[in-house]
JSON list of C-alpha atoms in Angstrom, two decimals:
[
{"chain": "A", "resi": 1, "resn": "UNK", "atom": "CA", "xyz": [-34.29, -13.65, -5.12]},
{"chain": "A", "resi": 2, "resn": "UNK", "atom": "CA", "xyz": [-31.08, -13.25, -3.10]},
{"chain": "A", "resi": 3, "resn": "UNK", "atom": "CA", "xyz": [-29.89, -9.73, -2.27]},
{"chain": "A", "resi": 4, "resn": "UNK", "atom": "CA", "xyz": [-26.95, -8.45, -4.25]},
{"chain": "A", "resi": 5, "resn": "UNK", "atom": "CA", "xyz": [-24.06, -8.64, -1.78]},
{"chain": "A", "resi": 6, "resn": "UNK", "atom": "CA", "xyz": [-20.93, -7.35, -3.46]},
{"chain": "A", "resi": 7, "resn": "UNK", "atom": "CA", "xyz": [-19.11, -6.47, -0.22]},
{"chain": "A", "resi": 8, "resn": "UNK", "atom": "CA", "xyz": [-16.31, -8.89, -1.17]},
{"chain": "A", "resi": 9, "resn": "UNK", "atom": "CA", "xyz": [-15.68, -6.86, -4.33]},
{"chain": "A", "resi": 10, "resn": "UNK", "atom": "CA", "xyz": [-15.12, -3.55, -2.57]},
{"chain": "A", "resi": 11, "resn": "UNK", "atom": "CA", "xyz": [-11.64, -2.13, -2.41]},
{"chain": "A", "resi": 12, "resn": "UNK", "atom": "CA", "xyz": [-10.48, -1.85, 1.23]},
{"chain": "A", "resi": 13, "resn": "UNK", "atom": "CA", "xyz": [-10.35, 1.73, 2.52]},
{"chain": "A", "resi": 14, "resn": "UNK", "atom": "CA", "xyz": [-7.34, 3.29, 4.20]},
{"chain": "A", "resi": 15, "resn": "UNK", "atom": "CA", "xyz": [-8.81, 4.62, 7.45]},
{"chain": "A", "resi": 16, "resn": "UNK", "atom": "CA", "xyz": [-5.84, 6.62, 8.73]},
{"chain": "A", "resi": 17, "resn": "UNK", "atom": "CA", "xyz": [-2.05, 6.66, 8.69]},
{"chain": "A", "resi": 18, "resn": "UNK", "atom": "CA", "xyz": [-1.81, 4.23, 11.59]},
{"chain": "A", "resi": 19, "resn": "UNK", "atom": "CA", "xyz": [-3.91, 1.72, 9.61]},
{"chain": "A", "resi": 20, "resn": "UNK", "atom": "CA", "xyz": [-1.47, 1.68, 6.66]},
{"chain": "A", "resi": 21, "resn": "UNK", "atom": "CA", "xyz": [0.16, -1.67, 7.45]},
{"chain": "A", "resi": 22, "resn": "UNK", "atom": "CA", "xyz": [-3.19, -3.45, 7.89]},
{"chain": "A", "resi": 23, "resn": "UNK", "atom": "CA", "xyz": [-4.60, -1.70, 4.82]},
{"chain": "A", "resi": 24, "resn": "UNK", "atom": "CA", "xyz": [-1.63, -2.90, 2.76]},
{"chain": "A", "resi": 25, "resn": "UNK", "atom": "CA", "xyz": [-2.38, -6.49, 3.76]},
{"chain": "A", "resi": 26, "resn": "UNK", "atom": "CA", "xyz": [-6.07, -6.11, 2.96]},
{"chain": "A", "resi": 27, "resn": "UNK", "atom": "CA", "xyz": [-5.29, -4.43, -0.37]},
{"chain": "A", "resi": 28, "resn": "UNK", "atom": "CA", "xyz": [-2.80, -7.15, -1.32]},
{"chain": "A", "resi": 29, "resn": "UNK", "atom": "CA", "xyz": [-5.38, -9.87, -0.63]},
{"chain": "A", "resi": 30, "resn": "UNK", "atom": "CA", "xyz": [-8.04, -7.97, -2.54]},
{"chain": "A", "resi": 31, "resn": "UNK", "atom": "CA", "xyz": [-5.86, -7.42, -5.61]},
{"chain": "A", "resi": 32, "resn": "UNK", "atom": "CA", "xyz": [-4.58, -11.01, -5.58]},
{"chain": "A", "resi": 33, "resn": "UNK", "atom": "CA", "xyz": [-8.16, -12.28, -5.46]},
{"chain": "A", "resi": 34, "resn": "UNK", "atom": "CA", "xyz": [-8.74, -10.45, -8.75]},
{"chain": "A", "resi": 35, "resn": "UNK", "atom": "CA", "xyz": [-5.39, -11.18, -10.42]},
{"chain": "A", "resi": 36, "resn": "UNK", "atom": "CA", "xyz": [-1.96, -11.94, -8.88]},
{"chain": "A", "resi": 37, "resn": "UNK", "atom": "CA", "xyz": [-0.26, -9.62, -11.35]},
{"chain": "A", "resi": 38, "resn": "UNK", "atom": "CA", "xyz": [-2.11, -6.59, -9.92]},
{"chain": "A", "resi": 39, "resn": "UNK", "atom": "CA", "xyz": [-0.26, -6.70, -6.60]},
{"chain": "A", "resi": 40, "resn": "UNK", "atom": "CA", "xyz": [3.05, -7.45, -8.35]},
{"chain": "A", "resi": 41, "resn": "UNK", "atom": "CA", "xyz": [2.56, -4.26, -10.35]},
{"chain": "A", "resi": 42, "resn": "UNK", "atom": "CA", "xyz": [2.29, -2.19, -7.18]},
{"chain": "A", "resi": 43, "resn": "UNK", "atom": "CA", "xyz": [4.98, -3.98, -5.23]},
{"chain": "A", "resi": 44, "resn": "UNK", "atom": "CA", "xyz": [7.66, -4.45, -7.89]},
{"chain": "A", "resi": 45, "resn": "UNK", "atom": "CA", "xyz": [6.82, -1.73, -10.34]},
{"chain": "A", "resi": 46, "resn": "UNK", "atom": "CA", "xyz": [4.99, -1.42, -13.61]},
{"chain": "A", "resi": 47, "resn": "UNK", "atom": "CA", "xyz": [5.82, -3.61, -16.55]},
{"chain": "A", "resi": 48, "resn": "UNK", "atom": "CA", "xyz": [8.41, -2.11, -18.89]},
{"chain": "A", "resi": 49, "resn": "UNK", "atom": "CA", "xyz": [7.38, -3.16, -22.39]},
{"chain": "A", "resi": 50, "resn": "UNK", "atom": "CA", "xyz": [9.97, -4.89, -24.53]},
{"chain": "A", "resi": 51, "resn": "UNK", "atom": "CA", "xyz": [8.76, -3.28, -27.75]},
{"chain": "A", "resi": 52, "resn": "UNK", "atom": "CA", "xyz": [9.19, 0.48, -27.99]},
{"chain": "A", "resi": 53, "resn": "UNK", "atom": "CA", "xyz": [8.60, 2.98, -30.72]},
{"chain": "A", "resi": 54, "resn": "UNK", "atom": "CA", "xyz": [11.44, 2.60, -33.23]},
{"chain": "A", "resi": 55, "resn": "UNK", "atom": "CA", "xyz": [11.98, 6.33, -33.72]},
{"chain": "A", "resi": 56, "resn": "UNK", "atom": "CA", "xyz": [12.28, 7.33, -30.04]},
{"chain": "A", "resi": 57, "resn": "UNK", "atom": "CA", "xyz": [14.70, 6.42, -27.30]},
{"chain": "A", "resi": 58, "resn": "UNK", "atom": "CA", "xyz": [12.90, 4.99, -24.27]},
{"chain": "A", "resi": 59, "resn": "UNK", "atom": "CA", "xyz": [13.66, 6.74, -20.99]},
{"chain": "A", "resi": 60, "resn": "UNK", "atom": "CA", "xyz": [10.91, 4.95, -19.08]},
{"chain": "A", "resi": 61, "resn": "UNK", "atom": "CA", "xyz": [11.82, 3.50, -15.69]},
{"chain": "A", "resi": 62, "resn": "UNK", "atom": "CA", "xyz": [9.81, 2.03, -12.81]},
{"chain": "A", "resi": 63, "resn": "UNK", "atom": "CA", "xyz": [10.09, 5.33, -10.95]},
{"chain": "A", "resi": 64, "resn": "UNK", "atom": "CA", "xyz": [8.68, 7.35, -13.84]},
{"chain": "A", "resi": 65, "resn": "UNK", "atom": "CA", "xyz": [5.63, 9.37, -12.94]},
{"chain": "A", "resi": 66, "resn": "UNK", "atom": "CA", "xyz": [3.94, 8.98, -16.32]},
{"chain": "A", "resi": 67, "resn": "UNK", "atom": "CA", "xyz": [2.42, 5.74, -17.59]},
{"chain": "A", "resi": 68, "resn": "UNK", "atom": "CA", "xyz": [4.03, 4.09, -20.59]},
{"chain": "A", "resi": 69, "resn": "UNK", "atom": "CA", "xyz": [2.59, 5.10, -23.98]},
{"chain": "A", "resi": 70, "resn": "UNK", "atom": "CA", "xyz": [0.54, 2.26, -25.45]},
{"chain": "A", "resi": 71, "resn": "UNK", "atom": "CA", "xyz": [1.49, 2.76, -29.10]},
{"chain": "A", "resi": 72, "resn": "UNK", "atom": "CA", "xyz": [3.15, -0.14, -30.93]},
{"chain": "A", "resi": 73, "resn": "UNK", "atom": "CA", "xyz": [2.91, -2.66, -28.05]},
{"chain": "A", "resi": 74, "resn": "UNK", "atom": "CA", "xyz": [2.59, -6.40, -28.42]},
{"chain": "A", "resi": 75, "resn": "UNK", "atom": "CA", "xyz": [-0.60, -8.03, -27.11]},
{"chain": "A", "resi": 76, "resn": "UNK", "atom": "CA", "xyz": [1.20, -9.35, -24.02]},
{"chain": "A", "resi": 77, "resn": "UNK", "atom": "CA", "xyz": [2.82, -5.98, -23.26]},
{"chain": "A", "resi": 78, "resn": "UNK", "atom": "CA", "xyz": [-0.52, -4.24, -23.71]},
{"chain": "A", "resi": 79, "resn": "UNK", "atom": "CA", "xyz": [-2.18, -6.69, -21.28]},
{"chain": "A", "resi": 80, "resn": "UNK", "atom": "CA", "xyz": [0.52, -6.07, -18.68]},
{"chain": "A", "resi": 81, "resn": "UNK", "atom": "CA", "xyz": [0.35, -2.28, -19.12]},
{"chain": "A", "resi": 82, "resn": "UNK", "atom": "CA", "xyz": [-3.42, -2.44, -18.68]},
{"chain": "A", "resi": 83, "resn": "UNK", "atom": "CA", "xyz": [-2.93, -4.54, -15.53]},
{"chain": "A", "resi": 84, "resn": "UNK", "atom": "CA", "xyz": [-0.63, -1.83, -14.18]},
{"chain": "A", "resi": 85, "resn": "UNK", "atom": "CA", "xyz": [-3.27, 0.78, -14.87]},
{"chain": "A", "resi": 86, "resn": "UNK", "atom": "CA", "xyz": [-5.98, -1.33, -13.25]},
{"chain": "A", "resi": 87, "resn": "UNK", "atom": "CA", "xyz": [-3.85, -1.91, -10.13]},
{"chain": "A", "resi": 88, "resn": "UNK", "atom": "CA", "xyz": [-3.20, 1.82, -9.81]},
{"chain": "A", "resi": 89, "resn": "UNK", "atom": "CA", "xyz": [-6.89, 2.60, -10.24]},
{"chain": "A", "resi": 90, "resn": "UNK", "atom": "CA", "xyz": [-8.02, 0.05, -7.66]},
{"chain": "A", "resi": 91, "resn": "UNK", "atom": "CA", "xyz": [-5.44, 1.23, -5.14]},
{"chain": "A", "resi": 92, "resn": "UNK", "atom": "CA", "xyz": [-6.55, 4.85, -5.57]},
{"chain": "A", "resi": 93, "resn": "UNK", "atom": "CA", "xyz": [-10.17, 3.86, -4.94]},
{"chain": "A", "resi": 94, "resn": "UNK", "atom": "CA", "xyz": [-9.16, 2.77, -1.44]},
{"chain": "A", "resi": 95, "resn": "UNK", "atom": "CA", "xyz": [-7.55, 6.09, -0.54]},
{"chain": "A", "resi": 96, "resn": "UNK", "atom": "CA", "xyz": [-9.34, 8.98, 1.17]},
{"chain": "A", "resi": 97, "resn": "UNK", "atom": "CA", "xyz": [-9.62, 12.13, -0.97]},
{"chain": "A", "resi": 98, "resn": "UNK", "atom": "CA", "xyz": [-7.27, 14.19, 1.20]},
{"chain": "A", "resi": 99, "resn": "UNK", "atom": "CA", "xyz": [-4.55, 11.54, 0.80]},
{"chain": "A", "resi": 100, "resn": "UNK", "atom": "CA", "xyz": [-5.27, 11.02, -2.90]},
{"chain": "A", "resi": 101, "resn": "UNK", "atom": "CA", "xyz": [-4.94, 14.73, -3.60]},
{"chain": "A", "resi": 102, "resn": "UNK", "atom": "CA", "xyz": [-1.41, 14.67, -2.12]},
{"chain": "A", "resi": 103, "resn": "UNK", "atom": "CA", "xyz": [-0.47, 11.81, -4.46]},
{"chain": "A", "resi": 104, "resn": "UNK", "atom": "CA", "xyz": [-1.88, 13.33, -7.65]},
{"chain": "A", "resi": 105, "resn": "UNK", "atom": "CA", "xyz": [1.54, 13.68, -9.29]},
{"chain": "A", "resi": 106, "resn": "UNK", "atom": "CA", "xyz": [2.17, 9.92, -9.21]},
{"chain": "A", "resi": 107, "resn": "UNK", "atom": "CA", "xyz": [0.65, 8.10, -12.18]},
{"chain": "A", "resi": 108, "resn": "UNK", "atom": "CA", "xyz": [1.73, 4.51, -11.53]},
{"chain": "A", "resi": 109, "resn": "UNK", "atom": "CA", "xyz": [0.79, 2.21, -8.68]},
{"chain": "A", "resi": 110, "resn": "UNK", "atom": "CA", "xyz": [4.43, 1.60, -7.80]},
{"chain": "A", "resi": 111, "resn": "UNK", "atom": "CA", "xyz": [5.42, 5.26, -7.42]},
{"chain": "A", "resi": 112, "resn": "UNK", "atom": "CA", "xyz": [2.15, 6.15, -5.70]},
{"chain": "A", "resi": 113, "resn": "UNK", "atom": "CA", "xyz": [2.54, 3.30, -3.19]},
{"chain": "A", "resi": 114, "resn": "UNK", "atom": "CA", "xyz": [6.16, 4.28, -2.44]},
{"chain": "A", "resi": 115, "resn": "UNK", "atom": "CA", "xyz": [5.08, 7.87, -1.75]},
{"chain": "A", "resi": 116, "resn": "UNK", "atom": "CA", "xyz": [2.13, 6.72, 0.36]},
{"chain": "A", "resi": 117, "resn": "UNK", "atom": "CA", "xyz": [4.40, 4.44, 2.37]},
{"chain": "A", "resi": 118, "resn": "UNK", "atom": "CA", "xyz": [6.80, 7.30, 3.13]},
{"chain": "A", "resi": 119, "resn": "UNK", "atom": "CA", "xyz": [3.86, 9.53, 4.15]},
{"chain": "A", "resi": 120, "resn": "UNK", "atom": "CA", "xyz": [2.31, 6.92, 6.45]},
{"chain": "A", "resi": 121, "resn": "UNK", "atom": "CA", "xyz": [5.39, 5.23, 7.88]},
{"chain": "A", "resi": 122, "resn": "UNK", "atom": "CA", "xyz": [7.82, 8.11, 7.72]},
{"chain": "A", "resi": 123, "resn": "UNK", "atom": "CA", "xyz": [11.47, 7.82, 6.85]},
{"chain": "A", "resi": 124, "resn": "UNK", "atom": "CA", "xyz": [14.01, 5.41, 8.29]},
{"chain": "A", "resi": 125, "resn": "UNK", "atom": "CA", "xyz": [14.87, 7.80, 11.12]},
{"chain": "A", "resi": 126, "resn": "UNK", "atom": "CA", "xyz": [11.23, 8.12, 12.22]},
{"chain": "A", "resi": 127, "resn": "UNK", "atom": "CA", "xyz": [10.72, 4.35, 12.12]},
{"chain": "A", "resi": 128, "resn": "UNK", "atom": "CA", "xyz": [13.85, 3.91, 14.23]},
{"chain": "A", "resi": 129, "resn": "UNK", "atom": "CA", "xyz": [12.55, 6.42, 16.78]},
{"chain": "A", "resi": 130, "resn": "UNK", "atom": "CA", "xyz": [9.17, 4.68, 17.00]},
{"chain": "A", "resi": 131, "resn": "UNK", "atom": "CA", "xyz": [10.86, 1.32, 17.45]},
{"chain": "A", "resi": 132, "resn": "UNK", "atom": "CA", "xyz": [13.13, 2.54, 20.23]},
{"chain": "A", "resi": 133, "resn": "UNK", "atom": "CA", "xyz": [10.17, 4.24, 21.96]},
{"chain": "A", "resi": 134, "resn": "UNK", "atom": "CA", "xyz": [8.19, 0.98, 21.93]},
{"chain": "A", "resi": 135, "resn": "UNK", "atom": "CA", "xyz": [11.19, -0.95, 23.27]},
{"chain": "A", "resi": 136, "resn": "UNK", "atom": "CA", "xyz": [11.56, 1.57, 26.09]},
{"chain": "A", "resi": 137, "resn": "UNK", "atom": "CA", "xyz": [7.86, 1.34, 26.97]},
{"chain": "A", "resi": 138, "resn": "UNK", "atom": "CA", "xyz": [8.13, -2.44, 27.08]},
{"chain": "A", "resi": 139, "resn": "UNK", "atom": "CA", "xyz": [11.20, -2.26, 29.34]},
{"chain": "A", "resi": 140, "resn": "UNK", "atom": "CA", "xyz": [9.37, 0.07, 31.74]},
{"chain": "A", "resi": 141, "resn": "UNK", "atom": "CA", "xyz": [6.13, -1.92, 31.62]},
{"chain": "A", "resi": 142, "resn": "UNK", "atom": "CA", "xyz": [4.60, -2.36, 35.07]},
{"chain": "A", "resi": 143, "resn": "UNK", "atom": "CA", "xyz": [1.25, -2.42, 36.83]},
{"chain": "A", "resi": 144, "resn": "UNK", "atom": "CA", "xyz": [-0.47, 0.96, 37.27]},
{"chain": "A", "resi": 145, "resn": "UNK", "atom": "CA", "xyz": [-2.40, 1.56, 40.51]},
{"chain": "A", "resi": 146, "resn": "UNK", "atom": "CA", "xyz": [-6.13, 1.02, 40.02]},
{"chain": "A", "resi": 147, "resn": "UNK", "atom": "CA", "xyz": [-5.64, -0.92, 36.79]},
{"chain": "A", "resi": 148, "resn": "UNK", "atom": "CA", "xyz": [-7.33, -4.31, 36.43]},
{"chain": "A", "resi": 149, "resn": "UNK", "atom": "CA", "xyz": [-5.43, -7.36, 35.24]},
{"chain": "A", "resi": 150, "resn": "UNK", "atom": "CA", "xyz": [-7.51, -7.31, 32.05]},
{"chain": "A", "resi": 151, "resn": "UNK", "atom": "CA", "xyz": [-6.53, -3.68, 31.33]},
{"chain": "A", "resi": 152, "resn": "UNK", "atom": "CA", "xyz": [-2.88, -4.45, 32.03]},
{"chain": "A", "resi": 153, "resn": "UNK", "atom": "CA", "xyz": [-2.96, -7.44, 29.66]},
{"chain": "A", "resi": 154, "resn": "UNK", "atom": "CA", "xyz": [-4.57, -5.28, 26.96]},
{"chain": "A", "resi": 155, "resn": "UNK", "atom": "CA", "xyz": [-1.79, -2.70, 27.33]},
{"chain": "A", "resi": 156, "resn": "UNK", "atom": "CA", "xyz": [0.84, -5.45, 27.15]},
{"chain": "A", "resi": 157, "resn": "UNK", "atom": "CA", "xyz": [-0.69, -7.02, 24.01]},
{"chain": "A", "resi": 158, "resn": "UNK", "atom": "CA", "xyz": [-0.90, -3.58, 22.41]},
{"chain": "A", "resi": 159, "resn": "UNK", "atom": "CA", "xyz": [2.80, -2.96, 23.08]},
{"chain": "A", "resi": 160, "resn": "UNK", "atom": "CA", "xyz": [3.94, -6.33, 21.83]},
{"chain": "A", "resi": 161, "resn": "UNK", "atom": "CA", "xyz": [1.93, -6.17, 18.61]}
]
């Protein structure tokens, strides 16, 4: 009897803020291995059903914090809404509790991912500062006394990646 190895089915874990970009890639591959629509739900926003309740005006948008009510939906809309919910659930399983507690107000994968991205990557100004700092370090790159060639190459690869 072969051991039950379900390691391929585990949702990738976000280790820390610096790991966000790699985690996003791992999460995208994981969700696409289950269903391509799961990643689309997180990246492009939840599905907005075409059929709404006839007696209420729909104010639902992709940036809404509440999931869409499932009353009076067609079978296709219901499937897509459930996919959105599944994508959100799987993404949350990969987040540490301290991060997840900060994102409790977001109830869709799209809004939660946008908030997580701003937490981990910072705003445009912070990204610009990081980029200019890396460029400056690369411009000033030189050998440090006592450093081996291997250590210097590791530093260079780290800067360029």
